[in-house]
Short mmCIF file of C-alpha atoms in Angstrom, two decimals:
data_model
loop_
_atom_site.label_atom_id
_atom_site.label_comp_id
_atom_site.label_asym_id
_atom_site.label_seq_id
_atom_site.Cartn_x
_atom_site.Cartn_y
_atom_site.Cartn_z
CA MET I 1475 -0.55 -21.93 -104.73
CA TYR I 1476 -4.21 -21.57 -103.75
CA ALA I 1477 -5.66 -19.89 -100.67
CA ASP I 1478 -8.31 -22.61 -100.24
CA PRO I 1479 -7.00 -25.88 -101.69
CA GLY I 1480 -9.81 -27.80 -100.02
CA GLY I 1481 -12.41 -25.77 -101.92
CA ILE I 1482 -11.05 -26.37 -105.42
CA PHE I 1483 -13.12 -29.53 -105.87
CA ALA I 1484 -16.20 -28.44 -103.92
CA SER I 1485 -19.26 -30.46 -105.02
CA CYS I 1486 -17.08 -32.99 -106.90
CA GLY I 1487 -17.00 -35.84 -104.35
CA LYS I 1488 -19.99 -37.96 -105.37
CA PRO I 1489 -19.63 -37.28 -109.13
CA TYR I 1490 -15.94 -38.22 -108.86
CA VAL I 1491 -16.77 -41.69 -107.54
CA LYS I 1492 -19.56 -42.19 -110.08
CA PHE I 1493 -18.07 -40.78 -113.27
CA ARG I 1494 -14.26 -40.71 -113.06
CA ARG I 1495 -12.68 -43.73 -114.73
CA ARG I 1496 -10.24 -45.85 -112.76
CA HIS I 1497 -6.64 -45.97 -113.99
CA ALA I 1498 -5.61 -48.40 -116.71
CA PRO I 1499 -4.69 -51.89 -115.40
CA VAL I 1500 -1.16 -51.57 -116.81
CA VAL I 1501 -0.65 -48.52 -114.56
CA ILE I 1502 -1.86 -50.36 -111.46
CA ASP I 1503 0.36 -53.34 -112.30
CA TYR I 1504 3.39 -51.08 -112.66
CA LEU I 1505 2.78 -49.22 -109.39
CA THR I 1506 2.16 -52.43 -107.49
CA HIS I 1507 5.69 -53.64 -108.19
CA LEU I 1508 7.55 -50.45 -107.22
CA ALA I 1509 8.08 -51.68 -103.65
CA PRO I 1510 8.03 -55.06 -101.92
CA SER I 1511 4.69 -56.10 -100.46
CA PRO I 1512 3.20 -55.05 -98.13
CA ALA I 1513 4.44 -51.56 -99.04
CA ARG I 1514 3.30 -48.53 -97.10
CA VAL I 1515 2.40 -45.88 -99.68
CA LEU I 1516 1.16 -42.30 -99.43
CA ASP I 1517 -1.47 -41.18 -101.96
CA LEU I 1518 -1.16 -37.39 -102.02
CA GLY I 1519 -4.15 -35.51 -103.40
CA CYS I 1520 -6.01 -38.80 -103.16
CA GLY I 1521 -9.53 -37.47 -103.78
CA PRO I 1522 -12.03 -40.24 -102.95
CA GLY I 1523 -9.41 -42.93 -103.53
CA THR I 1524 -9.60 -43.50 -107.27
CA LEU I 1525 -6.04 -44.85 -107.23
CA ALA I 1526 -5.69 -45.58 -103.51
CA LEU I 1527 -8.39 -48.25 -103.43
CA ASP I 1528 -6.99 -50.08 -106.47
CA LEU I 1529 -3.58 -50.22 -104.78
CA ALA I 1530 -5.15 -51.34 -101.51
CA GLU I 1531 -6.84 -54.19 -103.37
CA ARG I 1532 -3.37 -55.23 -104.56
CA GLY I 1533 -2.06 -55.52 -100.98
CA MET I 1534 -0.55 -52.08 -100.38
CA ARG I 1535 -1.16 -50.21 -97.13
CA ILE I 1536 -2.33 -46.77 -98.20
CA THR I 1537 -2.55 -43.43 -96.44
CA GLY I 1538 -4.62 -41.00 -98.49
CA VAL I 1539 -4.09 -37.28 -97.87
CA ASP I 1540 -6.31 -34.62 -99.41
CA ALA I 1541 -7.23 -31.03 -98.60
CA SER I 1542 -10.93 -31.73 -99.23
CA GLN I 1543 -12.88 -33.31 -96.38
CA GLU I 1544 -15.72 -33.92 -98.84
CA MET I 1545 -13.45 -36.11 -100.95
CA LEU I 1546 -12.17 -38.00 -97.92
CA ASP I 1547 -15.71 -38.71 -96.70
CA GLU I 1548 -16.62 -40.17 -100.09
CA GLY I 1549 -13.41 -42.20 -100.01
CA ARG I 1550 -14.30 -43.80 -96.68
CA THR I 1551 -17.70 -44.82 -98.02
CA TRP I 1552 -16.23 -46.20 -101.24
CA ALA I 1553 -13.56 -48.14 -99.31
CA ARG I 1554 -16.26 -49.81 -97.18
CA GLN I 1555 -18.20 -50.76 -100.30
CA ARG I 1556 -15.09 -52.35 -101.81
CA GLY I 1557 -14.04 -54.10 -98.61
CA VAL I 1558 -10.66 -52.38 -98.15
CA SER I 1559 -11.38 -50.03 -95.22
CA GLU I 1560 -8.72 -51.63 -93.04
CA ALA I 1561 -6.03 -51.10 -95.68
CA VAL I 1562 -6.61 -47.35 -96.15
CA GLU I 1563 -6.15 -44.47 -93.71
CA TRP I 1564 -7.62 -41.07 -94.61
CA ARG I 1565 -6.02 -37.79 -93.48
CA CYS I 1566 -6.96 -34.19 -94.27
CA GLY I 1567 -4.00 -31.94 -95.03
CA ASP I 1568 -2.25 -29.53 -97.38
CA ALA I 1569 0.06 -31.30 -99.86
CA ALA I 1570 2.82 -28.69 -99.47
CA ARG I 1571 2.95 -29.36 -95.72
CA VAL I 1572 2.37 -33.09 -95.77
CA ASP I 1573 5.50 -33.63 -93.67
CA HIS I 1574 3.76 -31.71 -90.85
CA VAL I 1575 0.62 -33.88 -90.76
CA ASP I 1576 0.46 -35.31 -87.24
CA ARG I 1577 1.79 -38.86 -86.75
CA LEU I 1578 1.98 -39.61 -90.46
CA GLY I 1579 5.14 -41.71 -90.25
CA THR I 1580 7.49 -42.89 -92.99
CA PHE I 1581 6.55 -44.38 -96.37
CA ASP I 1582 8.09 -46.72 -98.92
CA GLY I 1583 6.81 -44.40 -101.61
CA ALA I 1584 4.26 -41.80 -102.62
CA VAL I 1585 1.86 -41.59 -105.56
CA ILE I 1586 0.27 -38.43 -106.95
CA ALA I 1587 -2.42 -39.16 -109.53
CA ASP I 1588 -3.70 -36.38 -111.80
CA ALA I 1589 -3.09 -33.89 -108.99
CA PHE I 1590 0.53 -32.70 -109.21
CA HIS I 1591 -0.42 -29.68 -111.33
CA TRP I 1592 -2.54 -28.36 -108.45
CA PHE I 1593 0.42 -28.31 -106.06
CA ASP I 1594 3.43 -26.14 -105.33
CA ARG I 1595 5.47 -28.98 -106.77
CA GLN I 1596 8.90 -28.01 -105.44
CA ARG I 1597 7.56 -27.64 -101.90
CA VAL I 1598 5.72 -30.95 -102.17
CA LEU I 1599 8.82 -32.83 -103.34
CA THR I 1600 10.84 -31.23 -100.54
CA ALA I 1601 8.22 -32.33 -98.02
CA LEU I 1602 8.14 -35.86 -99.44
CA ASP I 1603 11.92 -36.08 -99.11
CA LYS I 1604 11.39 -35.95 -95.35
CA ILE I 1605 8.84 -38.77 -95.11
CA VAL I 1606 9.79 -41.20 -97.92
CA ARG I 1607 12.44 -43.68 -96.79
CA PRO I 1608 15.92 -43.84 -98.38
CA GLY I 1609 15.62 -45.70 -101.68
CA GLY I 1610 11.90 -44.94 -101.82
CA PHE I 1611 9.96 -43.51 -104.73
CA VAL I 1612 7.57 -40.81 -105.87
CA ALA I 1613 5.27 -41.74 -108.77
CA ILE I 1614 3.48 -39.02 -110.74
CA VAL I 1615 0.54 -40.66 -112.50
CA GLY I 1616 -1.33 -39.04 -115.39
CA TYR I 1617 -4.27 -40.32 -117.39
CA ARG I 1618 -2.71 -38.59 -120.41
CA ALA I 1619 1.01 -38.30 -121.12
CA PRO I 1620 2.33 -34.77 -121.86
CA GLU I 1621 2.30 -33.71 -125.50
CA THR I 1622 -0.01 -36.56 -126.53
CA GLN I 1623 -3.40 -36.31 -128.17
CA ARG I 1624 -6.40 -35.39 -126.03
CA GLU I 1625 -9.85 -36.86 -126.49
CA TRP I 1626 -11.26 -35.85 -129.88
CA TRP I 1627 -14.19 -34.12 -128.17
CA HIS I 1628 -11.97 -31.97 -125.92
CA PRO I 1629 -12.06 -28.82 -128.14
CA LEU I 1630 -15.87 -28.87 -128.01
CA LEU I 1631 -15.80 -28.93 -124.22
CA VAL I 1632 -13.36 -26.01 -124.11
CA LYS I 1633 -15.58 -23.90 -126.38
CA LEU I 1634 -18.66 -24.63 -124.30
CA ARG I 1635 -16.88 -23.74 -121.05
CA GLU I 1636 -15.72 -20.48 -122.60
CA LYS I 1637 -19.26 -19.77 -123.75
CA HIS I 1638 -20.76 -20.25 -120.29
CA LEU I 1639 -17.89 -19.22 -117.98
CA GLY I 1640 -15.49 -17.07 -120.00
CA ALA I 1641 -12.01 -17.79 -121.34
CA ALA I 1642 -10.08 -18.37 -118.11
CA ASP I 1643 -9.66 -21.86 -116.65
CA LEU I 1644 -10.82 -21.92 -113.05
CA ALA I 1645 -9.54 -23.69 -109.96
CA GLY I 1646 -12.93 -24.06 -108.36
CA PRO I 1647 -15.77 -21.55 -108.09
CA SER I 1648 -13.85 -18.26 -108.21
CA THR I 1649 -10.09 -18.82 -108.43
CA PRO I 1650 -8.05 -18.69 -111.67
CA TYR I 1651 -6.04 -21.80 -112.47
CA VAL I 1652 -2.25 -21.40 -112.24
CA ARG I 1653 -0.71 -23.33 -115.13
CA PRO I 1654 2.69 -24.96 -114.41
CA GLU I 1655 5.52 -23.55 -116.50
CA VAL I 1656 7.81 -26.59 -116.22
CA GLY I 1657 6.94 -30.20 -116.95
CA HIS I 1658 6.47 -32.74 -114.17
CA GLU I 1659 9.43 -34.88 -115.24
CA ALA I 1660 11.80 -31.91 -115.08
CA MET I 1661 10.54 -31.09 -111.60
CA VAL I 1662 11.16 -34.65 -110.40
CA ARG I 1663 14.67 -34.72 -111.95
CA ALA I 1664 15.55 -31.52 -110.07
CA SER I 1665 14.41 -33.01 -106.74
CA PRO I 1666 16.00 -35.54 -104.37
CA PHE I 1667 14.00 -38.18 -106.31
CA ASN I 1668 16.26 -37.79 -109.32
CA ARG I 1669 16.69 -41.40 -110.46
CA VAL I 1670 13.90 -41.27 -113.02
CA SER I 1671 12.08 -43.83 -115.14
CA VAL I 1672 8.92 -43.29 -117.20
CA LEU I 1673 6.15 -45.65 -118.25
CA ARG I 1674 3.91 -44.69 -121.17
CA ALA I 1675 1.13 -47.01 -122.26
CA ASP I 1676 -1.81 -46.75 -124.66
CA TYR I 1677 -5.28 -47.66 -123.41
CA ARG I 1678 -8.87 -47.37 -124.58
CA ARG I 1679 -11.47 -45.16 -122.90
CA GLU I 1680 -15.21 -45.16 -123.63
CA TYR I 1681 -18.19 -43.16 -122.37
CA THR I 1682 -21.91 -42.92 -122.99
CA LEU I 1683 -23.39 -39.46 -123.42
CA ASP I 1684 -24.70 -39.48 -119.83
CA GLU I 1685 -21.29 -40.53 -118.51
CA LEU I 1686 -19.46 -37.85 -120.46
CA VAL I 1687 -21.83 -35.14 -119.27
CA GLY I 1688 -21.53 -36.40 -115.70
CA LEU I 1689 -17.76 -36.46 -115.99
CA GLN I 1690 -17.71 -32.68 -116.39
CA ARG I 1691 -19.05 -32.37 -112.83
CA THR I 1692 -15.78 -33.88 -111.56
CA PHE I 1693 -13.55 -31.10 -112.90
CA ALA I 1694 -12.76 -27.98 -110.89
CA TYR I 1695 -13.47 -25.78 -113.93
CA SER I 1696 -16.95 -27.24 -114.68
CA SER I 1697 -18.20 -28.54 -111.34
CA ALA I 1698 -21.64 -27.75 -109.96
CA ALA I 1699 -20.02 -25.34 -107.49
CA THR I 1700 -18.15 -23.53 -110.27
CA LEU I 1701 -21.07 -23.34 -112.71
CA GLY I 1702 -23.64 -22.46 -110.07
CA GLU I 1703 -26.90 -21.34 -111.70
CA LYS I 1704 -25.30 -21.85 -115.13
CA GLN I 1705 -24.99 -25.62 -114.68
CA GLU I 1706 -28.37 -26.55 -116.18
CA ALA I 1707 -27.81 -24.43 -119.31
CA PHE I 1708 -24.23 -25.69 -119.68
CA GLU I 1709 -25.21 -29.35 -119.47
CA ALA I 1710 -28.18 -28.88 -121.85
CA ASP I 1711 -25.85 -27.17 -124.34
CA LEU I 1712 -23.29 -29.94 -123.85
CA ARG I 1713 -25.85 -32.69 -124.49
CA SER I 1714 -27.12 -30.98 -127.62
CA THR I 1715 -23.63 -30.40 -129.03
CA LEU I 1716 -22.34 -33.90 -128.31
CA SER I 1717 -25.52 -35.54 -129.67
CA THR I 1718 -25.10 -33.61 -132.90
CA VAL I 1719 -21.50 -34.69 -133.48
CA GLN I 1720 -22.03 -38.28 -132.27
CA PRO I 1721 -25.67 -39.39 -132.70
CA SER I 1722 -24.86 -42.89 -131.44
CA GLY I 1723 -24.25 -41.47 -127.96
CA LEU I 1724 -21.04 -43.50 -127.61
CA PHE I 1725 -17.70 -41.73 -127.23
CA ALA I 1726 -14.44 -43.64 -127.49
CA THR I 1727 -10.79 -42.73 -127.85
CA THR I 1728 -7.29 -44.11 -127.34
CA LEU I 1729 -5.11 -42.25 -124.85
CA GLN I 1730 -1.61 -42.75 -123.52
CA ALA I 1731 -1.14 -42.90 -119.75
CA ALA I 1732 2.13 -41.84 -118.14
CA VAL I 1733 3.82 -42.74 -114.86
CA ILE I 1734 6.93 -40.75 -113.92
CA VAL I 1735 8.82 -42.53 -111.16
CA GLY I 1736 11.59 -40.79 -109.25
CA ARG I 1737 13.65 -42.72 -106.69
CA ARG I 1738 15.83 -41.20 -104.04
CA SER I 1739 19.24 -42.46 -103.03
CA GLU I 1740 19.67 -45.04 -100.29
CA SER I 1741 21.04 -42.32 -97.97
CA ARG I 1742 19.74 -38.85 -97.16
#
């Protein structure tokens, strides 16, 4: 859907590792038991391995594919720091053509964490049908389930982005975001991975003021590359606004994670 998918998250690599929260333990537990160990699993749109490294620590053999070489480089460093380098392979490629990545092989399943909305989802599911084994799975992981409450501070962030960047959501420095018209679950049900189950689980998330400001650097619509010379003013405005509404500097909320799992039949 985007001419330069690798550029969407330009400048986000290091902030992503530092400020993005890892997935809730209940989500990792659920994913770990989707296939017998040692499962070979593809993490598509893996970023720096936010999910991939947790799964590797649970004994899965992971291949992470992302269009951003910056993200992959950060992932390799993070994997070394966590002692799982041998369990994770990193490959640069376009999600919609993942079945054409050289010598990728066949997988027991694929995970896509907080990235499916960036993809041409029908093309991606068609491509995965070619490289996920019969009986295998695709798991769409989201930090927030559809139609559930966002963080209470989210409307403030939206207003500040509009103030500094205008009303349109951006997919990186200069490209408008294309909002999906159909929900992820409906897309999975219409694919070869049409045996669907869904996990939804509440979890707690907390940030300090510095962490919440830093977190904005991990999003395509408020990254350093997207804000450019406006970044300093945006972050100063953000700090001032958040400090006014929450003088303690501590921000906490309860969210509901979602994992949509689609399995394919035992035969193609």
